[in-house]
Amino acid sequence: MDAVEGLLAYAQSRSRWSPAAAGSVREAVERSRALAAVDPAHTPLLARSLRAAAGLMLRRGRPGEALTAAQEAVALARPAGGAALVISLGCLSEVYRALRRYEDAAAAREEADTTARSDPGD
């Protein structure tokens, strides 16, 4: 788990165009996916890794490549709800907006707002 955290931190510190950033995010997704397969307690880490991948693709101007990762992050965060779901829905909304899918972006943002209001403890 610490290795995945380190990979995400390293990727965040690199330029969006850095091959090292892309490689770190890709490896973080792979490692967190393997961890979550063994122990579902690591599912939030996988969702965070997927959001990092989607964010990197957005910063690179490639929202089409970000969509699958953002959608998977939402699907993984949905059962637990709370802050992780709100953040994942926000990421998905940004991807939809970049794809000019404004109705989908608004729906994701509205769900994030509703979730945040209904779960003030997070």
PDB file of C-alpha atoms in Angstrom:
ATOM      1  CA  MET A   1       0.000   0.000   0.000  1.00  0.00           C
ATOM      2  CA  ASP A   2       2.824   2.422   0.824  1.00  0.00           C
ATOM      3  CA  ALA A   3       4.344   1.721  -2.582  1.00  0.00           C
ATOM      4  CA  VAL A   4       1.115   2.778  -4.303  1.00  0.00           C
ATOM      5  CA  GLU A   5       0.946   5.937  -2.171  1.00  0.00           C
ATOM      6  CA  GLY A   6       4.519   6.706  -3.169  1.00  0.00           C
ATOM      7  CA  LEU A   7       3.784   6.175  -6.849  1.00  0.00           C
ATOM      8  CA  LEU A   8       0.784   8.513  -6.675  1.00  0.00           C
ATOM      9  CA  ALA A   9       2.796  11.179  -4.852  1.00  0.00           C
ATOM     10  CA  TYR A  10       5.632  10.889  -7.356  1.00  0.00           C
ATOM     11  CA  ALA A  11       3.265  11.165 -10.313  1.00  0.00           C
ATOM     12  CA  GLN A  12       1.650  14.235  -8.754  1.00  0.00           C
ATOM     13  CA  SER A  13       5.056  15.917  -8.465  1.00  0.00           C
ATOM     14  CA  ARG A  14       5.929  15.426 -12.136  1.00  0.00           C
ATOM     15  CA  SER A  15       4.910  17.457 -15.162  1.00  0.00           C
ATOM     16  CA  ARG A  16       1.708  16.323 -16.868  1.00  0.00           C
ATOM     17  CA  TRP A  17       3.808  15.488 -19.935  1.00  0.00           C
ATOM     18  CA  SER A  18       6.362  13.456 -18.025  1.00  0.00           C
ATOM     19  CA  PRO A  19       6.522   9.826 -19.110  1.00  0.00           C
ATOM     20  CA  ALA A  20       7.474   9.074 -15.502  1.00  0.00           C
ATOM     21  CA  ALA A  21       4.153  10.508 -14.285  1.00  0.00           C
ATOM     22  CA  ALA A  22       2.177   8.322 -16.662  1.00  0.00           C
ATOM     23  CA  GLY A  23       4.224   5.275 -15.763  1.00  0.00           C
ATOM     24  CA  SER A  24       3.808   5.886 -12.032  1.00  0.00           C
ATOM     25  CA  VAL A  25       0.047   6.299 -12.306  1.00  0.00           C
ATOM     26  CA  ARG A  26      -0.242   3.213 -14.479  1.00  0.00           C
ATOM     27  CA  GLU A  27       1.790   1.190 -11.985  1.00  0.00           C
ATOM     28  CA  ALA A  28      -0.253   2.569  -9.076  1.00  0.00           C
ATOM     29  CA  VAL A  29      -3.461   1.402 -10.770  1.00  0.00           C
ATOM     30  CA  GLU A  30      -1.998  -2.040 -11.464  1.00  0.00           C
ATOM     31  CA  ARG A  31      -0.686  -2.492  -7.920  1.00  0.00           C
ATOM     32  CA  SER A  32      -3.825  -1.197  -6.244  1.00  0.00           C
ATOM     33  CA  ARG A  33      -5.949  -3.410  -8.505  1.00  0.00           C
ATOM     34  CA  ALA A  34      -3.908  -6.424  -7.365  1.00  0.00           C
ATOM     35  CA  LEU A  35      -4.234  -5.397  -3.715  1.00  0.00           C
ATOM     36  CA  ALA A  36      -7.999  -4.911  -4.021  1.00  0.00           C
ATOM     37  CA  ALA A  37      -8.352  -8.335  -5.657  1.00  0.00           C
ATOM     38  CA  VAL A  38      -6.752  -9.937  -2.589  1.00  0.00           C
ATOM     39  CA  ASP A  39      -8.395  -7.695   0.033  1.00  0.00           C
ATOM     40  CA  PRO A  40     -11.417  -5.499  -0.769  1.00  0.00           C
ATOM     41  CA  ALA A  41     -10.297  -3.117   1.984  1.00  0.00           C
ATOM     42  CA  HIS A  42      -7.904  -1.719  -0.649  1.00  0.00           C
ATOM     43  CA  THR A  43     -10.743  -0.749  -3.012  1.00  0.00           C
ATOM     44  CA  PRO A  44     -10.599   2.940  -1.944  1.00  0.00           C
ATOM     45  CA  LEU A  45      -6.920   2.981  -2.906  1.00  0.00           C
ATOM     46  CA  LEU A  46      -7.814   1.620  -6.333  1.00  0.00           C
ATOM     47  CA  ALA A  47     -10.509   4.280  -6.751  1.00  0.00           C
ATOM     48  CA  ARG A  48      -7.974   6.975  -5.824  1.00  0.00           C
ATOM     49  CA  SER A  49      -5.437   5.562  -8.279  1.00  0.00           C
ATOM     50  CA  LEU A  50      -8.058   5.572 -11.023  1.00  0.00           C
ATOM     51  CA  ARG A  51      -8.956   9.186 -10.222  1.00  0.00           C
ATOM     52  CA  ALA A  52      -5.262  10.066 -10.486  1.00  0.00           C
ATOM     53  CA  ALA A  53      -5.119   8.373 -13.890  1.00  0.00           C
ATOM     54  CA  ALA A  54      -8.227  10.245 -15.053  1.00  0.00           C
ATOM     55  CA  GLY A  55      -6.836  13.537 -13.751  1.00  0.00           C
ATOM     56  CA  LEU A  56      -3.554  13.035 -15.561  1.00  0.00           C
ATOM     57  CA  MET A  57      -5.343  12.294 -18.827  1.00  0.00           C
ATOM     58  CA  LEU A  58      -7.470  15.413 -18.369  1.00  0.00           C
ATOM     59  CA  ARG A  59      -4.387  17.546 -17.754  1.00  0.00           C
ATOM     60  CA  ARG A  60      -2.939  16.098 -20.944  1.00  0.00           C
ATOM     61  CA  GLY A  61      -6.061  17.107 -22.864  1.00  0.00           C
ATOM     62  CA  ARG A  62      -7.198  13.507 -23.406  1.00  0.00           C
ATOM     63  CA  PRO A  63     -10.621  13.294 -21.785  1.00  0.00           C
ATOM     64  CA  GLY A  64     -11.624  10.297 -23.885  1.00  0.00           C
ATOM     65  CA  GLU A  65      -8.884   8.295 -22.210  1.00  0.00           C
ATOM     66  CA  ALA A  66      -9.899   9.634 -18.787  1.00  0.00           C
ATOM     67  CA  LEU A  67     -13.526   8.550 -19.021  1.00  0.00           C
ATOM     68  CA  THR A  68     -13.145   4.830 -18.315  1.00  0.00           C
ATOM     69  CA  ALA A  69     -10.943   5.422 -15.270  1.00  0.00           C
ATOM     70  CA  ALA A  70     -13.312   8.069 -13.869  1.00  0.00           C
ATOM     71  CA  GLN A  71     -16.352   5.838 -14.381  1.00  0.00           C
ATOM     72  CA  GLU A  72     -14.630   2.904 -12.692  1.00  0.00           C
ATOM     73  CA  ALA A  73     -13.625   5.108  -9.743  1.00  0.00           C
ATOM     74  CA  VAL A  74     -17.278   6.099  -9.263  1.00  0.00           C
ATOM     75  CA  ALA A  75     -18.430   2.478  -9.493  1.00  0.00           C
ATOM     76  CA  LEU A  76     -15.884   1.445  -6.863  1.00  0.00           C
ATOM     77  CA  ALA A  77     -16.692   4.353  -4.526  1.00  0.00           C
ATOM     78  CA  ARG A  78     -20.475   4.104  -4.825  1.00  0.00           C
ATOM     79  CA  PRO A  79     -21.036   1.235  -2.323  1.00  0.00           C
ATOM     80  CA  ALA A  80     -19.213   3.065   0.485  1.00  0.00           C
ATOM     81  CA  GLY A  81     -20.549   6.502  -0.444  1.00  0.00           C
ATOM     82  CA  GLY A  82     -19.213   9.458   1.500  1.00  0.00           C
ATOM     83  CA  ALA A  83     -16.327  11.674   0.549  1.00  0.00           C
ATOM     84  CA  ALA A  84     -14.725   9.158  -1.815  1.00  0.00           C
ATOM     85  CA  LEU A  85     -17.904   9.045  -3.891  1.00  0.00           C
ATOM     86  CA  VAL A  86     -18.236  12.836  -3.881  1.00  0.00           C
ATOM     87  CA  ILE A  87     -14.651  13.238  -5.099  1.00  0.00           C
ATOM     88  CA  SER A  88     -15.061  10.510  -7.728  1.00  0.00           C
ATOM     89  CA  LEU A  89     -18.266  12.078  -9.027  1.00  0.00           C
ATOM     90  CA  GLY A  90     -16.515  15.448  -9.195  1.00  0.00           C
ATOM     91  CA  CYS A  91     -13.759  13.880 -11.264  1.00  0.00           C
ATOM     92  CA  LEU A  92     -16.317  12.249 -13.552  1.00  0.00           C
ATOM     93  CA  SER A  93     -18.130  15.566 -13.938  1.00  0.00           C
ATOM     94  CA  GLU A  94     -14.872  17.231 -15.032  1.00  0.00           C
ATOM     95  CA  VAL A  95     -14.286  14.494 -17.602  1.00  0.00           C
ATOM     96  CA  TYR A  96     -17.808  14.841 -18.972  1.00  0.00           C
ATOM     97  CA  ARG A  97     -17.388  18.620 -19.173  1.00  0.00           C
ATOM     98  CA  ALA A  98     -14.124  18.195 -21.100  1.00  0.00           C
ATOM     99  CA  LEU A  99     -15.970  15.857 -23.472  1.00  0.00           C
ATOM    100  CA  ARG A 100     -18.712  18.520 -23.843  1.00  0.00           C
ATOM    101  CA  ARG A 101     -21.253  16.126 -22.359  1.00  0.00           C
ATOM    102  CA  TYR A 102     -22.767  18.899 -20.288  1.00  0.00           C
ATOM    103  CA  GLU A 103     -25.947  17.101 -19.215  1.00  0.00           C
ATOM    104  CA  ASP A 104     -23.916  14.158 -17.922  1.00  0.00           C
ATOM    105  CA  ALA A 105     -21.525  16.565 -16.189  1.00  0.00           C
ATOM    106  CA  ALA A 106     -24.421  18.334 -14.484  1.00  0.00           C
ATOM    107  CA  ALA A 107     -25.970  15.025 -13.393  1.00  0.00           C
ATOM    108  CA  ALA A 108     -22.682  13.828 -11.882  1.00  0.00           C
ATOM    109  CA  ARG A 109     -22.204  17.178 -10.119  1.00  0.00           C
ATOM    110  CA  GLU A 110     -25.776  17.079  -8.782  1.00  0.00           C
ATOM    111  CA  GLU A 111     -25.255  13.547  -7.450  1.00  0.00           C
ATOM    112  CA  ALA A 112     -22.015  14.692  -5.793  1.00  0.00           C
ATOM    113  CA  ASP A 113     -23.807  17.632  -4.190  1.00  0.00           C
ATOM    114  CA  THR A 114     -26.683  15.440  -3.005  1.00  0.00           C
ATOM    115  CA  THR A 115     -24.287  12.865  -1.584  1.00  0.00           C
ATOM    116  CA  ALA A 116     -22.290  15.562   0.201  1.00  0.00           C
ATOM    117  CA  ARG A 117     -25.442  17.064   1.731  1.00  0.00           C
ATOM    118  CA  SER A 118     -26.783  13.694   2.861  1.00  0.00           C
ATOM    119  CA  ASP A 119     -23.502  12.607   4.489  1.00  0.00           C
ATOM    120  CA  PRO A 120     -22.154  15.639   6.372  1.00  0.00           C
ATOM    121  CA  GLY A 121     -19.946  13.479   8.608  1.00  0.00           C
ATOM    122  CA  ASP A 122     -17.336  13.014   5.865  1.00  0.00           C
TER     123      ASP A 122
END
